[in-house]
PDB file of C-alpha atoms in Angstrom:
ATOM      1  CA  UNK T1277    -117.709 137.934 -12.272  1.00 81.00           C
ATOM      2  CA  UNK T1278    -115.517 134.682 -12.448  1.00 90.00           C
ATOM      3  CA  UNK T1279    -114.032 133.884 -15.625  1.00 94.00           C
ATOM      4  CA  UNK T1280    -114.328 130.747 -17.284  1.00 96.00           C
ATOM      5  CA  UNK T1281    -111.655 128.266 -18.024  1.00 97.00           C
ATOM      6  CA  UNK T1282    -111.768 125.505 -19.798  1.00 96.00           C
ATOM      7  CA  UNK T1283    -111.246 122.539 -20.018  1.00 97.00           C
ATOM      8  CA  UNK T1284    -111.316 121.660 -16.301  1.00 96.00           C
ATOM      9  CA  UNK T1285    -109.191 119.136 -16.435  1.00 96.00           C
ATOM     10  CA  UNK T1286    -106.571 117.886 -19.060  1.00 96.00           C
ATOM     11  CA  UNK T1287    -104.330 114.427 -18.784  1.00 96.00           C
ATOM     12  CA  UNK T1288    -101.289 114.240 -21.310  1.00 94.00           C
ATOM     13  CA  UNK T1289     -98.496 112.510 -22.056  1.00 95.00           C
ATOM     14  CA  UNK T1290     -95.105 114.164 -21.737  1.00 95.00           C
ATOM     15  CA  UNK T1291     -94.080 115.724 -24.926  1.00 94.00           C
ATOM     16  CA  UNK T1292     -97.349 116.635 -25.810  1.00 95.00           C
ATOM     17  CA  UNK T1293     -98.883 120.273 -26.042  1.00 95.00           C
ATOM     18  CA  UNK T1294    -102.010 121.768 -24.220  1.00 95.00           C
ATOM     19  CA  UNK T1295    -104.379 124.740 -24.419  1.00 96.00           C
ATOM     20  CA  UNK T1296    -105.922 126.303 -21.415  1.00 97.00           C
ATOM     21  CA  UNK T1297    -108.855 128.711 -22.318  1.00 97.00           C
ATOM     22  CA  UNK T1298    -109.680 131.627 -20.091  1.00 96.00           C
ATOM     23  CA  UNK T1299    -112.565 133.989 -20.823  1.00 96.00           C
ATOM     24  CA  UNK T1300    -114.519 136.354 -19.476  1.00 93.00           C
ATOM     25  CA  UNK T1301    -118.068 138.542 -20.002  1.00 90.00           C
ATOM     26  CA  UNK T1302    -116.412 141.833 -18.655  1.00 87.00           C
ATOM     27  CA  UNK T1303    -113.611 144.146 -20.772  1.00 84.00           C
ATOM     28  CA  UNK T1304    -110.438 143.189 -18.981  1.00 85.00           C
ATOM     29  CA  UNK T1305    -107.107 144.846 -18.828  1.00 85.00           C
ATOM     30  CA  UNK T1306    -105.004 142.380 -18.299  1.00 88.00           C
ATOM     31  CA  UNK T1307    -105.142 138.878 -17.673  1.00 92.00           C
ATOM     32  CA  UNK T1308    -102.464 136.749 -15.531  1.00 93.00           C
ATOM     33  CA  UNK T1309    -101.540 133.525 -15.420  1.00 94.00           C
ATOM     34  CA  UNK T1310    -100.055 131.499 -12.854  1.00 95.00           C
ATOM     35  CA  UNK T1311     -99.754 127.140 -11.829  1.00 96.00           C
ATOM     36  CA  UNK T1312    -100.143 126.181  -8.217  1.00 95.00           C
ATOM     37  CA  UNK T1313     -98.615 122.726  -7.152  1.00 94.00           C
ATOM     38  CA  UNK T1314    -100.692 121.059  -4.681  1.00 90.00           C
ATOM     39  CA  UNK T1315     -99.975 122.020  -1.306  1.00 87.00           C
ATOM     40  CA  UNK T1316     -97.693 124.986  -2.689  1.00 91.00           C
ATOM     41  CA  UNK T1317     -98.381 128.803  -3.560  1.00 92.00           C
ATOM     42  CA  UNK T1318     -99.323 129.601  -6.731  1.00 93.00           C
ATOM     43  CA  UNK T1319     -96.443 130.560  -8.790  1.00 93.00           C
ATOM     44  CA  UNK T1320     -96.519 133.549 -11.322  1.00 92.00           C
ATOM     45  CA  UNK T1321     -96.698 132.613 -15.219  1.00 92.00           C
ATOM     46  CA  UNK T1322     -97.311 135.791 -16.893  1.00 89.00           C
ATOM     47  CA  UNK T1323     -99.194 139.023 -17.293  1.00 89.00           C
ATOM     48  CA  UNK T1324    -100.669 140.149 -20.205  1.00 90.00           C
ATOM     49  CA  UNK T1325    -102.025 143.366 -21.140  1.00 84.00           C
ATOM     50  CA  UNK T1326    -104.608 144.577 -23.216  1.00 79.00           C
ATOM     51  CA  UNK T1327    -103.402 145.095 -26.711  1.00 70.00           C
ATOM     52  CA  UNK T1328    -103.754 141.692 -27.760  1.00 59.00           C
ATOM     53  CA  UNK T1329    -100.253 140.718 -27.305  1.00 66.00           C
ATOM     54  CA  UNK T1330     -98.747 137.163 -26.933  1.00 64.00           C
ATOM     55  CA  UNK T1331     -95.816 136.689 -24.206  1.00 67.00           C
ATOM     56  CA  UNK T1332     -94.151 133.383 -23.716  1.00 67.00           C
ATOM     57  CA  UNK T1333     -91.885 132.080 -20.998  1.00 67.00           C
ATOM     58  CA  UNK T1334     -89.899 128.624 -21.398  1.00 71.00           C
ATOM     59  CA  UNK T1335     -92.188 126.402 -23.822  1.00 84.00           C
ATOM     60  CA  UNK T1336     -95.401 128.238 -22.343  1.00 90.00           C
ATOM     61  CA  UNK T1337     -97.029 131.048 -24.128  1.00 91.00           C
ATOM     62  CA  UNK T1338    -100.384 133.129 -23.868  1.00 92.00           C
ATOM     63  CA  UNK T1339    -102.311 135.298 -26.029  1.00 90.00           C
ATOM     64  CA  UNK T1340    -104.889 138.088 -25.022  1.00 90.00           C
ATOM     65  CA  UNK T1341    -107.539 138.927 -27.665  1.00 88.00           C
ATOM     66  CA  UNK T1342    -109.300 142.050 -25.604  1.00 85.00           C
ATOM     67  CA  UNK T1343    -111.997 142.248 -27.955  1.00 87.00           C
ATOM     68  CA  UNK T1344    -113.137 138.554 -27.314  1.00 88.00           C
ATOM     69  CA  UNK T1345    -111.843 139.053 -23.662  1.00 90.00           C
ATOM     70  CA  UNK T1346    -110.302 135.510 -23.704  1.00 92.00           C
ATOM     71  CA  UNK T1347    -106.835 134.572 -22.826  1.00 93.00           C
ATOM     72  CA  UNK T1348    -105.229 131.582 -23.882  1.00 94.00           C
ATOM     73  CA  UNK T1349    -102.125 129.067 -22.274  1.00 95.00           C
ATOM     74  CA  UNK T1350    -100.153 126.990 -24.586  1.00 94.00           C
ATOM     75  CA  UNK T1351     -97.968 124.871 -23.486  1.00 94.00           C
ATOM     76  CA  UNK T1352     -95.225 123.332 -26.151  1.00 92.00           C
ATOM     77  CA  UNK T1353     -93.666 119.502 -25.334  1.00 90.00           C
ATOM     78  CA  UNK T1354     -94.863 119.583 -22.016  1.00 90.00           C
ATOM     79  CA  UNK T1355     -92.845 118.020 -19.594  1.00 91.00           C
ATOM     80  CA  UNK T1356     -93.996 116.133 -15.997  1.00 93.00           C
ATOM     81  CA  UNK T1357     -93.363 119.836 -13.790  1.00 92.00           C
ATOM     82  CA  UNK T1358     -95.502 121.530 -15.705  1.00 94.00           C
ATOM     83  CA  UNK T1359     -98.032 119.617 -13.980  1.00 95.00           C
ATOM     84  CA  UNK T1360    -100.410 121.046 -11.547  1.00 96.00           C
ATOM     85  CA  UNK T1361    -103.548 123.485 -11.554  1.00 97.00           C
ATOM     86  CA  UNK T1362    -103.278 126.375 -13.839  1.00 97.00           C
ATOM     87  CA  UNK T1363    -105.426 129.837 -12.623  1.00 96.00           C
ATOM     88  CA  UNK T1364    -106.291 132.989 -14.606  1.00 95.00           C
ATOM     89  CA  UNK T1365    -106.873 135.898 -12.944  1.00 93.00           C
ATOM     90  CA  UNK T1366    -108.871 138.850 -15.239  1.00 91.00           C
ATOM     91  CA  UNK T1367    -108.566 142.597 -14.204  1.00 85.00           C
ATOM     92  CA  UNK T1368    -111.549 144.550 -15.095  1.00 78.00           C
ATOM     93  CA  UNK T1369    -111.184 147.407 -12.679  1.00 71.00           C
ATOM     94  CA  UNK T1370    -108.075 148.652 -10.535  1.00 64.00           C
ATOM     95  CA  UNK T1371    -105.763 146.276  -8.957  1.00 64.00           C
ATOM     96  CA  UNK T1372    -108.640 143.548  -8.535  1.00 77.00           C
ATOM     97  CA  UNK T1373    -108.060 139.886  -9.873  1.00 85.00           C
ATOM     98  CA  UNK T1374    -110.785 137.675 -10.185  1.00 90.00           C
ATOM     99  CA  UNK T1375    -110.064 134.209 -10.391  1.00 93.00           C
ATOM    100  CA  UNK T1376    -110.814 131.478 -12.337  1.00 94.00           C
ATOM    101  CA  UNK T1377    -111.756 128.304 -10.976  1.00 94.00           C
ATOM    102  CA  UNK T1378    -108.607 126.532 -12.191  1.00 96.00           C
ATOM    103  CA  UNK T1379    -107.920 123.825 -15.213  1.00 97.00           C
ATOM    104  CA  UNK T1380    -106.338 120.624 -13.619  1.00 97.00           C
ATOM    105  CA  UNK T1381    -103.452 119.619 -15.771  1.00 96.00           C
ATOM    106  CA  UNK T1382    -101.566 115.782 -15.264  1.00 96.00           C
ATOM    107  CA  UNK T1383     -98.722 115.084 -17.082  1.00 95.00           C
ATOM    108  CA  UNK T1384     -97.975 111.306 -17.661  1.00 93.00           C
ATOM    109  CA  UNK T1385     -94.278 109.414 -18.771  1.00 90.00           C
TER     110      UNK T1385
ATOM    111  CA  UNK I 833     -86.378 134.548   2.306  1.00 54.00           C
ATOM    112  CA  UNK I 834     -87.093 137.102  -0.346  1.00 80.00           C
ATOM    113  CA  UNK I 835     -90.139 135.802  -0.681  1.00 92.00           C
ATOM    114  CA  UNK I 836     -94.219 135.987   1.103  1.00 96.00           C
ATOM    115  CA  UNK I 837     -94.017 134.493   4.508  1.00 96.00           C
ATOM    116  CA  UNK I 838     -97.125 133.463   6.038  1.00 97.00           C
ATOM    117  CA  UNK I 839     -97.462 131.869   9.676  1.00 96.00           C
ATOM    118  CA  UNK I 840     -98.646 129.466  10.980  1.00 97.00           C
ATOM    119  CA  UNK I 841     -98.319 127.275   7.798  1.00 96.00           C
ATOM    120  CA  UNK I 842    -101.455 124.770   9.622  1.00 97.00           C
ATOM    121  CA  UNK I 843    -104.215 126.066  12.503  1.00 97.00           C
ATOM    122  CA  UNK I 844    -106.465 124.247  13.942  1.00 97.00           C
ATOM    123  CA  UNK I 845    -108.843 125.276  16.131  1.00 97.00           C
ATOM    124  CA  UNK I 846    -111.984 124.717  17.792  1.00 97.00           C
ATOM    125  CA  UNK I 847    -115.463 126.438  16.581  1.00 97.00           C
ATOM    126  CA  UNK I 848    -116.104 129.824  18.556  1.00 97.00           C
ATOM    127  CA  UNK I 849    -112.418 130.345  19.584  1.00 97.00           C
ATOM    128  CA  UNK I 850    -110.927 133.401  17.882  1.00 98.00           C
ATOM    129  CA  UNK I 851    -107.393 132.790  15.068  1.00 98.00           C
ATOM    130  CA  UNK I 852    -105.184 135.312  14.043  1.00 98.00           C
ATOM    131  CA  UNK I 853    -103.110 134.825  10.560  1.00 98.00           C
ATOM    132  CA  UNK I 854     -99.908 136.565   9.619  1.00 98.00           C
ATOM    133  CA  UNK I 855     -98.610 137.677   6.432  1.00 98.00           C
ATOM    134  CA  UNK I 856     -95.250 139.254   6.024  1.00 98.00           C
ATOM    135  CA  UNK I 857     -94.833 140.504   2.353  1.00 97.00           C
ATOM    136  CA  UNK I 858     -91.398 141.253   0.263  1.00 96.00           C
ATOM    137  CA  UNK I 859     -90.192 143.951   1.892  1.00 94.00           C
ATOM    138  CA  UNK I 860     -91.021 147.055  -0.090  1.00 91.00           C
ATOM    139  CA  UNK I 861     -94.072 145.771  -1.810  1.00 93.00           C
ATOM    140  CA  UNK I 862     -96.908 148.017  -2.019  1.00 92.00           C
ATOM    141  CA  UNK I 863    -100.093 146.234  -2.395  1.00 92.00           C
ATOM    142  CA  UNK I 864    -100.828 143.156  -0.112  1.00 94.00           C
ATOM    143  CA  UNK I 865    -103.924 141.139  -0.870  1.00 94.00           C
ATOM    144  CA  UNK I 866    -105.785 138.138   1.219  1.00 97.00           C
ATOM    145  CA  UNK I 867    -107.696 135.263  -0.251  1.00 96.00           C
ATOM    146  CA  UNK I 868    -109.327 132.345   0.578  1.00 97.00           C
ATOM    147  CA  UNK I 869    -109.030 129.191  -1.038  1.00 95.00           C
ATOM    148  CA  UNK I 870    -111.105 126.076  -0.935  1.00 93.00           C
ATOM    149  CA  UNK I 871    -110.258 123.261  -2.169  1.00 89.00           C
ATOM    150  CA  UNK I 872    -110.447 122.666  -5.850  1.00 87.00           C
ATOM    151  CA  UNK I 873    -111.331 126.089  -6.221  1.00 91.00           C
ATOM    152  CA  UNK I 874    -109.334 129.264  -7.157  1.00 91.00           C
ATOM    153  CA  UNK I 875    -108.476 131.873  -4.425  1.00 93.00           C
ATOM    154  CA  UNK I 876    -111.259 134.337  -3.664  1.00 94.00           C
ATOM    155  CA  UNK I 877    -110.273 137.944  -3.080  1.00 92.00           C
ATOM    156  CA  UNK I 878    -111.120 138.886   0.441  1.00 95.00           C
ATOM    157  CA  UNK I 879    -109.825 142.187   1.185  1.00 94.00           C
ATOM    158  CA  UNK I 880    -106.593 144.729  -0.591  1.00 92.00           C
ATOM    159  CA  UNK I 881    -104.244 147.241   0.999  1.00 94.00           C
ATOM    160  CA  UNK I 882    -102.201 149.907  -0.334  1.00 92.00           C
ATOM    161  CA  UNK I 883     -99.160 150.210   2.151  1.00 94.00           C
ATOM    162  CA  UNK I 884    -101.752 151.038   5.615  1.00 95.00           C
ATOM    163  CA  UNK I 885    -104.414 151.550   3.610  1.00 94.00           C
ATOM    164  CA  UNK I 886    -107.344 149.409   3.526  1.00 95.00           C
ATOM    165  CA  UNK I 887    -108.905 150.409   0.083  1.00 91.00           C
ATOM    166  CA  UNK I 888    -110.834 147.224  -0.435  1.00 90.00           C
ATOM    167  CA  UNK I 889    -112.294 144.849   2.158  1.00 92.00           C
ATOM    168  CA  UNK I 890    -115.258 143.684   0.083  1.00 91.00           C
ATOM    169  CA  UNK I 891    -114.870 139.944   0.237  1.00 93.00           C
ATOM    170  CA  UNK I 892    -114.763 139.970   4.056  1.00 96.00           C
ATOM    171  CA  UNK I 893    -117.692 137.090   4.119  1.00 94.00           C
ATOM    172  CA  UNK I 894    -118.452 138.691   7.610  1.00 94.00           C
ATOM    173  CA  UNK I 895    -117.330 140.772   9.957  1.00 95.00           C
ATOM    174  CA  UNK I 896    -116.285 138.273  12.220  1.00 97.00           C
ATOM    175  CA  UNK I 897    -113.077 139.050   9.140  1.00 98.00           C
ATOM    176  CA  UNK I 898    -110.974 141.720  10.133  1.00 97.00           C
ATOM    177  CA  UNK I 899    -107.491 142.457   8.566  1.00 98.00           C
ATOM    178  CA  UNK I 900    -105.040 145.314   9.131  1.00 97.00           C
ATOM    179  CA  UNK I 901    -101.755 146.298   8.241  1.00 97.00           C
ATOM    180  CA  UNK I 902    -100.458 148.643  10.808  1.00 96.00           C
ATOM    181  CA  UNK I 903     -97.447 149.938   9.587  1.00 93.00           C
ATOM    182  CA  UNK I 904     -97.699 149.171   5.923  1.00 91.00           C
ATOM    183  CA  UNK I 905     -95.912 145.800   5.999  1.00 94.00           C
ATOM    184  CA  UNK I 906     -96.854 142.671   7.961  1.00 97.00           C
ATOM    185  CA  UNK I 907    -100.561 142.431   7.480  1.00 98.00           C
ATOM    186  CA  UNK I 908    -102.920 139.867  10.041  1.00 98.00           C
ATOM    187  CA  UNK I 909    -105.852 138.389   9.456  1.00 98.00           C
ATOM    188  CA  UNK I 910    -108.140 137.614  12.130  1.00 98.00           C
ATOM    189  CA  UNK I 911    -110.757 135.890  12.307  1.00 98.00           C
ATOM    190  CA  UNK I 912    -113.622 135.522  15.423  1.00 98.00           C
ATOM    191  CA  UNK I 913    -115.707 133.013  16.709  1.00 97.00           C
ATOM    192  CA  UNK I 914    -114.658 130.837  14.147  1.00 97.00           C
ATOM    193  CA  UNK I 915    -117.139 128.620  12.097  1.00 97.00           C
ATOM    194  CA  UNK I 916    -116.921 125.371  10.324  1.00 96.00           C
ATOM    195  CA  UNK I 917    -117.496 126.967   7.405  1.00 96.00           C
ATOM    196  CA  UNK I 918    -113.823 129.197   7.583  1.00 97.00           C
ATOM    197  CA  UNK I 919    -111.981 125.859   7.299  1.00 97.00           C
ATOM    198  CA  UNK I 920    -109.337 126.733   3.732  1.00 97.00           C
ATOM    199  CA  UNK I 921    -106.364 127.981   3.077  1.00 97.00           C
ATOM    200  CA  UNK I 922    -105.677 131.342   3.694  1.00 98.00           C
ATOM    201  CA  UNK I 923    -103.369 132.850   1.019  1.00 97.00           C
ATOM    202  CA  UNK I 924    -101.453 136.461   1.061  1.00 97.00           C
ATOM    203  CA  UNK I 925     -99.823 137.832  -2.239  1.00 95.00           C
ATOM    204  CA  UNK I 926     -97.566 140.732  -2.256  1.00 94.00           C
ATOM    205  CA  UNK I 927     -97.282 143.100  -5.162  1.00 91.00           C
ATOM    206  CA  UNK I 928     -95.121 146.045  -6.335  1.00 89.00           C
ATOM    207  CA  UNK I 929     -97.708 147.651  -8.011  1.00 79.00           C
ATOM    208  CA  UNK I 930     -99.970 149.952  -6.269  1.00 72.00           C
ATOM    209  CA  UNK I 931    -103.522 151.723  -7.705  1.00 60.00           C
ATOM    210  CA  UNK I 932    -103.857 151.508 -11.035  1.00 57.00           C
ATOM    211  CA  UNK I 933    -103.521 148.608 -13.437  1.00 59.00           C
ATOM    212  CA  UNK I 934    -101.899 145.820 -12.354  1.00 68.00           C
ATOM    213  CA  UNK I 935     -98.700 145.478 -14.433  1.00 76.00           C
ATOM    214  CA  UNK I 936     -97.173 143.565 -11.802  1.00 83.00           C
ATOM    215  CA  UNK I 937     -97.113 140.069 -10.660  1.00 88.00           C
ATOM    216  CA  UNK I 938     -98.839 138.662  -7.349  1.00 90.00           C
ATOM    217  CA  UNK I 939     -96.309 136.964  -5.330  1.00 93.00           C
ATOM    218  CA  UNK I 940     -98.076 134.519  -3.310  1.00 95.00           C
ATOM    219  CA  UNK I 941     -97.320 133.155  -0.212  1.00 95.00           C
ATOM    220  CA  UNK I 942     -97.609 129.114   0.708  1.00 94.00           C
ATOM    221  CA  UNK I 943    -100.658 130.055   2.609  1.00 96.00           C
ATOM    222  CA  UNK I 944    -102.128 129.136   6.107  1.00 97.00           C
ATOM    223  CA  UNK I 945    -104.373 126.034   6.170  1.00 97.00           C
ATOM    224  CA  UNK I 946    -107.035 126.699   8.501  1.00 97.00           C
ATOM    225  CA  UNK I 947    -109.210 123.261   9.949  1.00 97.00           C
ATOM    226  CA  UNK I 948    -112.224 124.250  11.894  1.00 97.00           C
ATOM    227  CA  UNK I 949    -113.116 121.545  14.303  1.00 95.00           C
TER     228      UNK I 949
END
């Protein structure tokens, strides 16, 4: 079943921060996050893995609270590339992502 | 390139003719996966190999869909008798992870845009 992100859409101003919500009705094992430009391939964020853990890369970081099966993407200060359509992708069974439908993120000067 | 190639990057083609998509993965990568991706949308898993190995073809919307992976590298997707309704991008992601949990990244690649006229 798809997860749910939310919002669908976000529009900022550079410098500010952003939460992407990611959740699911199915016990996950990991969740993974990656940003597609449009036109482009979508480009690998991180994984996390069940255990609740938070990773961060750059001024973006993600949590995974298992028991809630929800993920979420913080981005810090954003700045104009981080703009761009940001996917989860929940495992609930062997090497089988199911993904999102994608939150739509614009940065403005 | 050390990345996912996929070819051709655009194909158009006429309703009822038959396409054939190519995906050619980072060399050594285990698992190569297919999607489909409308637009707005996220990609939708269509089918999974390990190496030759088709272990998952479940999101083949028909079997006009047929994928293989001969040799356990370059992996084509074809599709027949094409329909409006196939027009989207086509996107392959390579991984080093094989069964089990995925503790490994999906390296996508730019995808094959695919206009049924």
């Amino acid at each position: 079943q798809q997860p749910v992100q939310s919002p669908q859409a976000v529009i900022l101003r550079e410098g500010e921060d952003a939460v992407i919500n990611c959740s699911s009705s199915k016990a996950l094992y990991s969740v993974h996050w990656y940003r597609q430009k449009h036109g482009e391939a979508p480009v690998f964020l991180m994984i996390l893995l069940k255990g609740g853990e938070q990773k961060g890369h750059e001024k973006i970081s993600a949590s995974f609270n298992e028991k809630k099966q929800q993920s979420s993407l913080y981005l810090t200060a954003s700045q104009l590339s981080y703009s761009g359509t940001y996917f989860c992708g929940t495992e609930d069974s062997n090497y089988q992502l199911i993904w999102g439908a994608g939150t739509k993120l614009i940065i403005k000067p | 390139g050390a990345g996912v190639s996929q070819s051709p990057r655009y194909k158009v083609a006429k309703r009822g003719q038959d396409v054939a998509l190519r995906c050619d993965p980072i060399s050594g990568h285990v698992s190569l996966f297919w999607y489909q991706q409308a637009l707005g949308q996220g990609p939708e898993f269509l089918t999974y190999f390990q190496n030759e190995a088709q272990l998952d073809k479940s999101g083949l919307p028909s079997d006009r869909f047929f994928a293989e992976r001969p040799e356990g590298s370059v992996s084509t997707l074809k599709i027949q008798r094409t329909q409006q309704e196939d027009s989207a991008v086509y996107l392959c992601a390579s991984s080093s992870s094989g069964a089990g949990y995925s503790n490994q990244p999906q390296h996508f690649g730019d995808g094959t845009r695919l206009s049924i006229l």
